[in-house]
Coordinates of C-alpha atoms in Angstrom, one line a residue:
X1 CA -33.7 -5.2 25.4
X2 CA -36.1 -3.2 23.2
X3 CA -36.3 -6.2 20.8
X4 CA -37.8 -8.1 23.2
X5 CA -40.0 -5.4 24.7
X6 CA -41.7 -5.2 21.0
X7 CA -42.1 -8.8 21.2
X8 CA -43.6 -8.7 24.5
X9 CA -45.8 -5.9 23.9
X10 CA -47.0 -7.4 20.5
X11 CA -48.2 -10.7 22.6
X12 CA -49.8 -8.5 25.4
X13 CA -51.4 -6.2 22.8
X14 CA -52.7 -8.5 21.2
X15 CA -54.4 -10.3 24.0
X16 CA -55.9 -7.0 24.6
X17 CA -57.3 -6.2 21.2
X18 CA -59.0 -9.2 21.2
X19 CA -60.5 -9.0 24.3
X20 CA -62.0 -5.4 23.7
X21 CA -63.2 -6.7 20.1
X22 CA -64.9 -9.5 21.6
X23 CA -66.6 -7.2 24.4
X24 CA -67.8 -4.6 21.5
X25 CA -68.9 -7.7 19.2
X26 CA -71.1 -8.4 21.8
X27 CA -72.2 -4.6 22.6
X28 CA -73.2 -4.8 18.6
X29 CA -75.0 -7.8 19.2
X30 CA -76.9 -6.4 21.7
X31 CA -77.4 -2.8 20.0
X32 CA -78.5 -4.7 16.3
X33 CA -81.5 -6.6 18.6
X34 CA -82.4 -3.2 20.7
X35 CA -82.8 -1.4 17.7
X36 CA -85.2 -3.6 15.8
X37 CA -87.3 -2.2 18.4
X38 CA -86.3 1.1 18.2
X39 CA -86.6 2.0 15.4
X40 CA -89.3 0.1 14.1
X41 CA -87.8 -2.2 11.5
X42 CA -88.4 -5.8 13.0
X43 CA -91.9 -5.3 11.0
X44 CA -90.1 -5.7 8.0
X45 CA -87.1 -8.2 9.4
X46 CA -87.9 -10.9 6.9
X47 CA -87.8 -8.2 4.2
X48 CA -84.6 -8.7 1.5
X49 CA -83.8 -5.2 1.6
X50 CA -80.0 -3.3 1.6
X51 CA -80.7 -2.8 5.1
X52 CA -82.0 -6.0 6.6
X53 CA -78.7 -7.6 4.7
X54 CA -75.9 -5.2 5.7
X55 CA -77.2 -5.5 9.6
X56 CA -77.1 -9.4 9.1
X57 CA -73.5 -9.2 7.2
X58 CA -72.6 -6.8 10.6
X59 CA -73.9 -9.5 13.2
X60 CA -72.0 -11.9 11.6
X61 CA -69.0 -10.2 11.9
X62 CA -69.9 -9.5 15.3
X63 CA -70.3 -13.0 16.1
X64 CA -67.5 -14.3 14.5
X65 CA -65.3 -11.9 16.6
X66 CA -67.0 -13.4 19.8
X67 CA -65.9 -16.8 18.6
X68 CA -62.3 -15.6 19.4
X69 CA -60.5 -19.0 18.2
X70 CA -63.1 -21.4 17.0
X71 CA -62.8 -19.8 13.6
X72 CA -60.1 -18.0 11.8
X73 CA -58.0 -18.3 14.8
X74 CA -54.6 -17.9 13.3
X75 CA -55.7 -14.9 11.0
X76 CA -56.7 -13.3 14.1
X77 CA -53.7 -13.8 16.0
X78 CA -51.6 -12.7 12.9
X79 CA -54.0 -9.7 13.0
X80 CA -55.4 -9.2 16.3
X81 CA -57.3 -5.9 15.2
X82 CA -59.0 -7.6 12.3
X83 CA -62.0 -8.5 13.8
X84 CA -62.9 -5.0 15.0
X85 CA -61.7 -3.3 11.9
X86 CA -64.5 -5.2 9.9
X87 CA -67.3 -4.2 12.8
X88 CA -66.2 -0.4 12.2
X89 CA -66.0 -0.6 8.6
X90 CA -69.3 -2.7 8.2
X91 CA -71.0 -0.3 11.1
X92 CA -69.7 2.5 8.5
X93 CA -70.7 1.4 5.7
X94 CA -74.5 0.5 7.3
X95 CA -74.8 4.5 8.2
X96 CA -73.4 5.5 4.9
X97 CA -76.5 3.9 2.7
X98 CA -78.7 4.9 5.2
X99 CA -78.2 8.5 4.8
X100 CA -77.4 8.1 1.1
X101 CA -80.9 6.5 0.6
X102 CA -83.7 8.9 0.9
X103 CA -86.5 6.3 1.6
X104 CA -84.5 5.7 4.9
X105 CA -86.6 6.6 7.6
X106 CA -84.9 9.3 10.7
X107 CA -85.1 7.0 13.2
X108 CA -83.6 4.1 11.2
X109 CA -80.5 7.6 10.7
X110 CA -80.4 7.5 13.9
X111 CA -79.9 4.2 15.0
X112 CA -77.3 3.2 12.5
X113 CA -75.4 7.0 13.6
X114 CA -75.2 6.2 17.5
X115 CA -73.8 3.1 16.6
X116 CA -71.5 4.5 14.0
X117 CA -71.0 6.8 17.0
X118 CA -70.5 4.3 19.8
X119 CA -68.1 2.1 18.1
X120 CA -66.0 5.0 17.7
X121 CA -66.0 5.7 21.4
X122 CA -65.2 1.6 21.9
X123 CA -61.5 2.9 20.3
X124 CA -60.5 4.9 23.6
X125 CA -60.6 1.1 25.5
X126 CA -57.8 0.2 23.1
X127 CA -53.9 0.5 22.8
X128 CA -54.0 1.5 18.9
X129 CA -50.7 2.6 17.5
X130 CA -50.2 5.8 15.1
X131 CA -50.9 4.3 12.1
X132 CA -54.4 2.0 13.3
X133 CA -55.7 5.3 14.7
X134 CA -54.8 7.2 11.3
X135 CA -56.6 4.8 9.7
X136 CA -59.7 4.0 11.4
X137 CA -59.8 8.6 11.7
X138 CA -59.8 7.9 7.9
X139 CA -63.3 6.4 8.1
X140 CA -64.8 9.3 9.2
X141 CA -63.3 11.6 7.6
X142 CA -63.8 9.6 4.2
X143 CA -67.7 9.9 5.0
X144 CA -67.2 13.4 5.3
X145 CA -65.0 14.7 2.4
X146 CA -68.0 12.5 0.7
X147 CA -70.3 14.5 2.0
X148 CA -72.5 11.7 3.9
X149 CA -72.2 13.4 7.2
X150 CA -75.5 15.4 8.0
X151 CA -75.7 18.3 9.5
X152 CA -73.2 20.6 7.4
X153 CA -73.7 23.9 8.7
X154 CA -72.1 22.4 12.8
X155 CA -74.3 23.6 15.2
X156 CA -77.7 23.8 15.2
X157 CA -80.5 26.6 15.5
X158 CA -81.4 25.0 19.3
X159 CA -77.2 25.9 19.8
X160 CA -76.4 22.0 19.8
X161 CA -73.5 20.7 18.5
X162 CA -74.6 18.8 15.1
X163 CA -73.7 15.2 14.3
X164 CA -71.4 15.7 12.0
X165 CA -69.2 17.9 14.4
X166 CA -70.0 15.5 17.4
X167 CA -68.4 12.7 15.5
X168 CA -65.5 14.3 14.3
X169 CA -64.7 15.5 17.6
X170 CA -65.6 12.0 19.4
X171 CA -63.7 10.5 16.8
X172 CA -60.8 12.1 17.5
X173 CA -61.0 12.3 21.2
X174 CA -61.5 8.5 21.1
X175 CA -58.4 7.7 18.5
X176 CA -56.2 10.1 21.2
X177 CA -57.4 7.5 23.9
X178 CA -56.1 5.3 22.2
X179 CA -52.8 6.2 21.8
X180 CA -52.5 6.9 25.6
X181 CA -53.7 3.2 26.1
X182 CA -50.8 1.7 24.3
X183 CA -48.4 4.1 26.4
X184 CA -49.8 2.6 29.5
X185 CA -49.4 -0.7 28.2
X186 CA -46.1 -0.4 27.3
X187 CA -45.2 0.9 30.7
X188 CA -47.7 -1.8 32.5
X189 CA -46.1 -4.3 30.2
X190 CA -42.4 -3.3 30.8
X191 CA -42.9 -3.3 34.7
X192 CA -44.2 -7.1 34.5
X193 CA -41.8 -8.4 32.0
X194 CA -38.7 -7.0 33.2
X195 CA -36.7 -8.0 36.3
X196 CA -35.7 -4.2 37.7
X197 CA -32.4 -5.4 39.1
X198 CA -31.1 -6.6 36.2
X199 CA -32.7 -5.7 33.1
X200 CA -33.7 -9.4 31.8
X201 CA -37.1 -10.5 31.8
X202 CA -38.9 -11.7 34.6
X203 CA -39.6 -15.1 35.2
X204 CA -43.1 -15.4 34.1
X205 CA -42.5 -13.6 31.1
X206 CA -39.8 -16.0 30.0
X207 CA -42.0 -18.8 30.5
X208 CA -43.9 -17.4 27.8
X209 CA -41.3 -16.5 25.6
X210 CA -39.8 -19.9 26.3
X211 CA -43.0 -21.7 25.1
X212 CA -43.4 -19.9 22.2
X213 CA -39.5 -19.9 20.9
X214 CA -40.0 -24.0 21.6
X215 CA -43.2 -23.7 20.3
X216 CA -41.7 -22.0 17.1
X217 CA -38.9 -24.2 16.7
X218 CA -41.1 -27.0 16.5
X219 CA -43.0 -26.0 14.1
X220 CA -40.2 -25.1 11.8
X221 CA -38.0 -28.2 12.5
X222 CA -35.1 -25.7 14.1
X223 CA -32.9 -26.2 16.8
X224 CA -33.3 -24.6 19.9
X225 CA -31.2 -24.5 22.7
X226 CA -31.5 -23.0 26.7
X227 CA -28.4 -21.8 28.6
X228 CA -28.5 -22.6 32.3
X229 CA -26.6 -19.9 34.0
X230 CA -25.5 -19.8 37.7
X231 CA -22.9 -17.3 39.2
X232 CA -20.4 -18.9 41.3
X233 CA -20.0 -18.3 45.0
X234 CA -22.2 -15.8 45.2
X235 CA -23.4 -16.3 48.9
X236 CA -19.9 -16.0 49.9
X237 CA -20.3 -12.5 47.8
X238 CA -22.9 -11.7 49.6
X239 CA -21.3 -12.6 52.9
X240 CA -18.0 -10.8 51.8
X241 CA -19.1 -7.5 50.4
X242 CA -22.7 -7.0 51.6
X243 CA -26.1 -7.3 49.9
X244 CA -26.1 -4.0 48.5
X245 CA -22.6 -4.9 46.9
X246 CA -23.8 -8.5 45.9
X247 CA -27.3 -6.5 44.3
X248 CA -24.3 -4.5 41.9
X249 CA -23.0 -7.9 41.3
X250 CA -26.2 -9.2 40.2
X251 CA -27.4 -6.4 38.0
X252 CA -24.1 -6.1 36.4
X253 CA -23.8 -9.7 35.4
X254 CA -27.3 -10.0 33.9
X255 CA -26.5 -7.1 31.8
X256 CA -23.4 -8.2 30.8
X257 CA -25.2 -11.4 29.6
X258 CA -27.6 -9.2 28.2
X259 CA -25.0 -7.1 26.3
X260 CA -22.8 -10.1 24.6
X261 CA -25.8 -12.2 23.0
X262 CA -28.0 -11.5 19.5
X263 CA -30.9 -9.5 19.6
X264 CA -33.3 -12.5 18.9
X265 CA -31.7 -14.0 22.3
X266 CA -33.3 -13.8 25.4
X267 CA -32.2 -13.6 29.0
X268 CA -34.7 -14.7 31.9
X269 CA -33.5 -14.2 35.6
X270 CA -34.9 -17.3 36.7
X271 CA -34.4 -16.6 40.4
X272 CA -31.6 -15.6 42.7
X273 CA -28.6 -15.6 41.0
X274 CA -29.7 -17.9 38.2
X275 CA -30.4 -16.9 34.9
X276 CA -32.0 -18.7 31.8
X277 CA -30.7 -18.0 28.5
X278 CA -33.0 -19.0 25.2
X279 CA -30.8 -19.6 21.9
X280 CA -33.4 -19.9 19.0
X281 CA -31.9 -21.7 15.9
X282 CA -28.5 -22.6 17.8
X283 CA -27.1 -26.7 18.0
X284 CA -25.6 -27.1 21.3
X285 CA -22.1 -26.8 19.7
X286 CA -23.2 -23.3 18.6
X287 CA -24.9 -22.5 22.0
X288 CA -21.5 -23.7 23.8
X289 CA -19.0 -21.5 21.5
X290 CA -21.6 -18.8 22.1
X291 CA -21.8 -18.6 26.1
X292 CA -17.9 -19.2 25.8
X293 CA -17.4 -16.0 24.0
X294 CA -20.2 -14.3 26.6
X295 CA -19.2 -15.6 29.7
X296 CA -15.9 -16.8 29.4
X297 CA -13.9 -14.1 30.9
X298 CA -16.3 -13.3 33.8
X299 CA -19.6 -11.2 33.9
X300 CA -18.2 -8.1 36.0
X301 CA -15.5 -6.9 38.5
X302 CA -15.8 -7.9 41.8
X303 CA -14.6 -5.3 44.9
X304 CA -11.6 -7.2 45.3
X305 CA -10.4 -7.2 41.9
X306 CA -11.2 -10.6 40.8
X307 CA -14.1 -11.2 38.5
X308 CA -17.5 -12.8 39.1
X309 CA -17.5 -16.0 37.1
X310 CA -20.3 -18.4 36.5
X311 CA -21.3 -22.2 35.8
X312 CA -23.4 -22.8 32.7
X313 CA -25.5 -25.7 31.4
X314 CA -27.0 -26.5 27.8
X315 CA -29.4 -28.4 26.2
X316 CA -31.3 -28.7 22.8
X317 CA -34.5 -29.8 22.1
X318 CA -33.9 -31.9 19.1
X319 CA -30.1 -33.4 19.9
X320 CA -31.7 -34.2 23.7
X321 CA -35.0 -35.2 22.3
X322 CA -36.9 -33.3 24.6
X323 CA -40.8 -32.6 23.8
X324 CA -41.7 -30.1 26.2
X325 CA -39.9 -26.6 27.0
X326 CA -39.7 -27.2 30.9
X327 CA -38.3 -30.3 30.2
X328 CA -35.6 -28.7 28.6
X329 CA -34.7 -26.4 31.0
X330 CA -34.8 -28.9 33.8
X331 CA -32.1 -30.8 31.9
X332 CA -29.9 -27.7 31.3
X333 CA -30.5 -27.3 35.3
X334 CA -29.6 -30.5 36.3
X335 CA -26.7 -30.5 33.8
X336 CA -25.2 -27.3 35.1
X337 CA -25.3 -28.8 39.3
X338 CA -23.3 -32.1 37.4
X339 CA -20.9 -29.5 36.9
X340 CA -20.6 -27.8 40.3
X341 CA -20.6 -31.7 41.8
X342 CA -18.0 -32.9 39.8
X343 CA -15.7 -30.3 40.4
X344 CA -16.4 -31.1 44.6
X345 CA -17.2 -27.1 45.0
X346 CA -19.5 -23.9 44.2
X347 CA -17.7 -23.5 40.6
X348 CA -13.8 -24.3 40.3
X349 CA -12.4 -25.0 36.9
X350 CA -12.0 -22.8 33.7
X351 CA -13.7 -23.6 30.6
X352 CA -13.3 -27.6 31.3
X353 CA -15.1 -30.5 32.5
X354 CA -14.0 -32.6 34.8
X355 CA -10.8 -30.7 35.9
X356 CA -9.6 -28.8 37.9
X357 CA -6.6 -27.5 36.9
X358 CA -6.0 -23.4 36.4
X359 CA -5.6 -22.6 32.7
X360 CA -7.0 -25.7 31.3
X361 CA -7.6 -25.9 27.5
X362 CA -11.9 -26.0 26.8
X363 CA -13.6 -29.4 26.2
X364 CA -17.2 -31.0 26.4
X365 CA -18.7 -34.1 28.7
X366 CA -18.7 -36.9 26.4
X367 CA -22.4 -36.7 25.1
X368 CA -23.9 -34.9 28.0
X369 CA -24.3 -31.4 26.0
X370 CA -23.0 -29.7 29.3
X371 CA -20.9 -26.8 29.6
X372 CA -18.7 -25.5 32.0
X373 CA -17.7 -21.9 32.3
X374 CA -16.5 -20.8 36.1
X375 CA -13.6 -19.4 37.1
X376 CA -10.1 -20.5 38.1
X377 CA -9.2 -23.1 40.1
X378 CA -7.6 -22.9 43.4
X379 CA -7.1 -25.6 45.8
X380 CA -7.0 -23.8 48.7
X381 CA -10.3 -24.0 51.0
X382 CA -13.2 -21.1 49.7
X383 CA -12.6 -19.6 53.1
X384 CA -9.2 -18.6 52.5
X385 CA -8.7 -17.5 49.2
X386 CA -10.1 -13.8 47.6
X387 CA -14.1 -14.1 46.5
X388 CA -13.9 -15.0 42.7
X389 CA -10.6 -16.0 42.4

């Protein structure tokens, strides 16, 4: 499920970027009051000079990424970056006047350098893709090809490496870092939101996903609809075959489900054998014909031939007029045991409701939204007929 993946990792990337932006913010903070000190310029702090105002524009910044929410808080979660991007490019653009002004004093060089210097380094804490790191190399290297960077010739007569070669190469080692931090998020990201057995997301990670496709649906006045998915019988698989055969079973119906739906669907193995489908922008009548076509002619083989069928309930948040995402869910649960109790065992029936005859032609519960997809009926006890049939 790559799609989902990308939207996974965007979320969890996100959460990090801000985090790490907040964290150097406050390192800024910090570094902007240390170096009044430092270097000597809280004498002339009340002073309107270039300097004193670019160091105020860069705490603001700073401090309006350690808001994080009270202010701008949808621009930052459109662009969770944003907020650090401005502290390098305002920390860059501090350094730049100070070497381009002559009546800049070398400490005041300094100061405004190792910070230049030490955001840099804050990039290797961060999972930056290709492009960010290209672009915030570009900084650097844009106060190079200008010719800002001091220390020309690269290594000095003492045999130290200069500044300008230190930041390049710090630059670059940082922006590398980078890369290898969204590679291990990926990986962390991918072993947390996906169920190994069977490929769909785990069941935390669909209770995000499930608040924010509700959330989203809300928002745009779309419908949004949850498939309540159960396999049939499958103790008795279990008991019949064996757990390692009923663990095939398993993985092989949940990416069957997987393999039959959109790519903006998502599939959440909500425990056991249960699964929990999200429909964005689908009625109920749309989510029914849907899980029909899925579902409809069983998930996968079983070992004796028959297939492994399932029961399935749905609901929709704005035909069941339900406010809250778990709420949803609960009734797409609850619909989908109505179904196993009506038909007196653990899934009997085939594409009905309320019957129990083999073959039956498809149809709805009057106004209940519920679904029924399980496998052919047989009126013979469980016990003696073949698993699935």
């Amino acid at each position: 499920m790559p799609f989902f993946h990308n939207e996974a990792l965007r979320l969890r990337r996100g959460e990090i970027l801000r985090q790490t932006g907040r964290i150097a913010a406050g390192f800024v903070l910090l570094y902007l009051i240390v170096a009044l000190v430092w270097d000597g310029s809280y004498a002339d702090l009340l002073n309107a000079n270039w300097q004193n105002i670019i160091r105020a524009l860069v705490a603001l910044i700073a401090f309006w990424a350690m808001l994080d929410g009270r202010l701008g808080a949808r621009l930052r979660r459109k662009v969770p970056l944003l907020p650090f991007g401005l502290l390098m490019l305002s920390v860059g653009v501090l350094f730049a006047l100070s070497l381009a002004d002559a009546a800049t004093s070398s400490h005041m060089v300094m100061t405004h350098g190792l910070l230049m210097l030490a955001m840099g380094m804050l990039l290797s804490a961060m999972p930056l893709t290709l492009l960010e790191v290209c672009v915030f190399i570009a900084i650097p290297a844009g106060l190079d090809v200008t010719g800002l960077l001091p220390d020309a010739s690269g290594v000095t007569t003492a045999g130290v490496m200069s500044m300008r070669v230190l930041f390049l190469v710090m630059t670059v080692t940082a922006a590398l870092s980078a890369l290898l931090q969204l590679y291990r998020t990926i990986i962390n990201i991918q072993q947390i939101a996906q169920d190994p057995l069977t490929g769909a997301y785990s069941r935390g990670f669909g209770s995000e996903m499930l608040f924010l496709g509700f959330e989203t649906a809300r928002r745009s006045c779309r419908p949004f609809s949850v498939a309540f998915v159960d396999l049939d019988n499958f103790k008795q698989v279990n008991d019949a075959f064996g757990h390692d055969q009923g663990d095939r079973i398993l993985a092989c119906s949940g990416k069957s489900l997987i393999a039959g739906l959109r790519r903006g669907d998502v599939v959440v193995r909500w425990g056991g054998e249960e699964f929990l489908v999200l429909l964005p922008g689908l009625t109920s009548a749309q989510a029914r014909e849907v899980m029909r076509r899925v579902v409809g002619k069983g998930l996968t083989d079983l070992p004796d031939g028959y297939r492994q069928y399932c029961s399935v309930g749905i609901a929709e948040r704005i035909e069941d007029k339900q406010e809250e995402p778990h709420s949803l869910v609960d009734l797409a649960d609850q619909r989908m045991y109505d179904i196993k109790r009506d038909q007196g065992t653990d899934g009997v029936g085939y594409l009905l409701s309320g019957r129990r005859d083999k073959g039956s032609a498809s149809s709805d519960r009057d106004g209940s939204g519920a679904t029924i997809i399980i496998h052919p009926a047989c009126d013979a006890p469980l016990s003696a007929k073949p698993i699935g049939s």
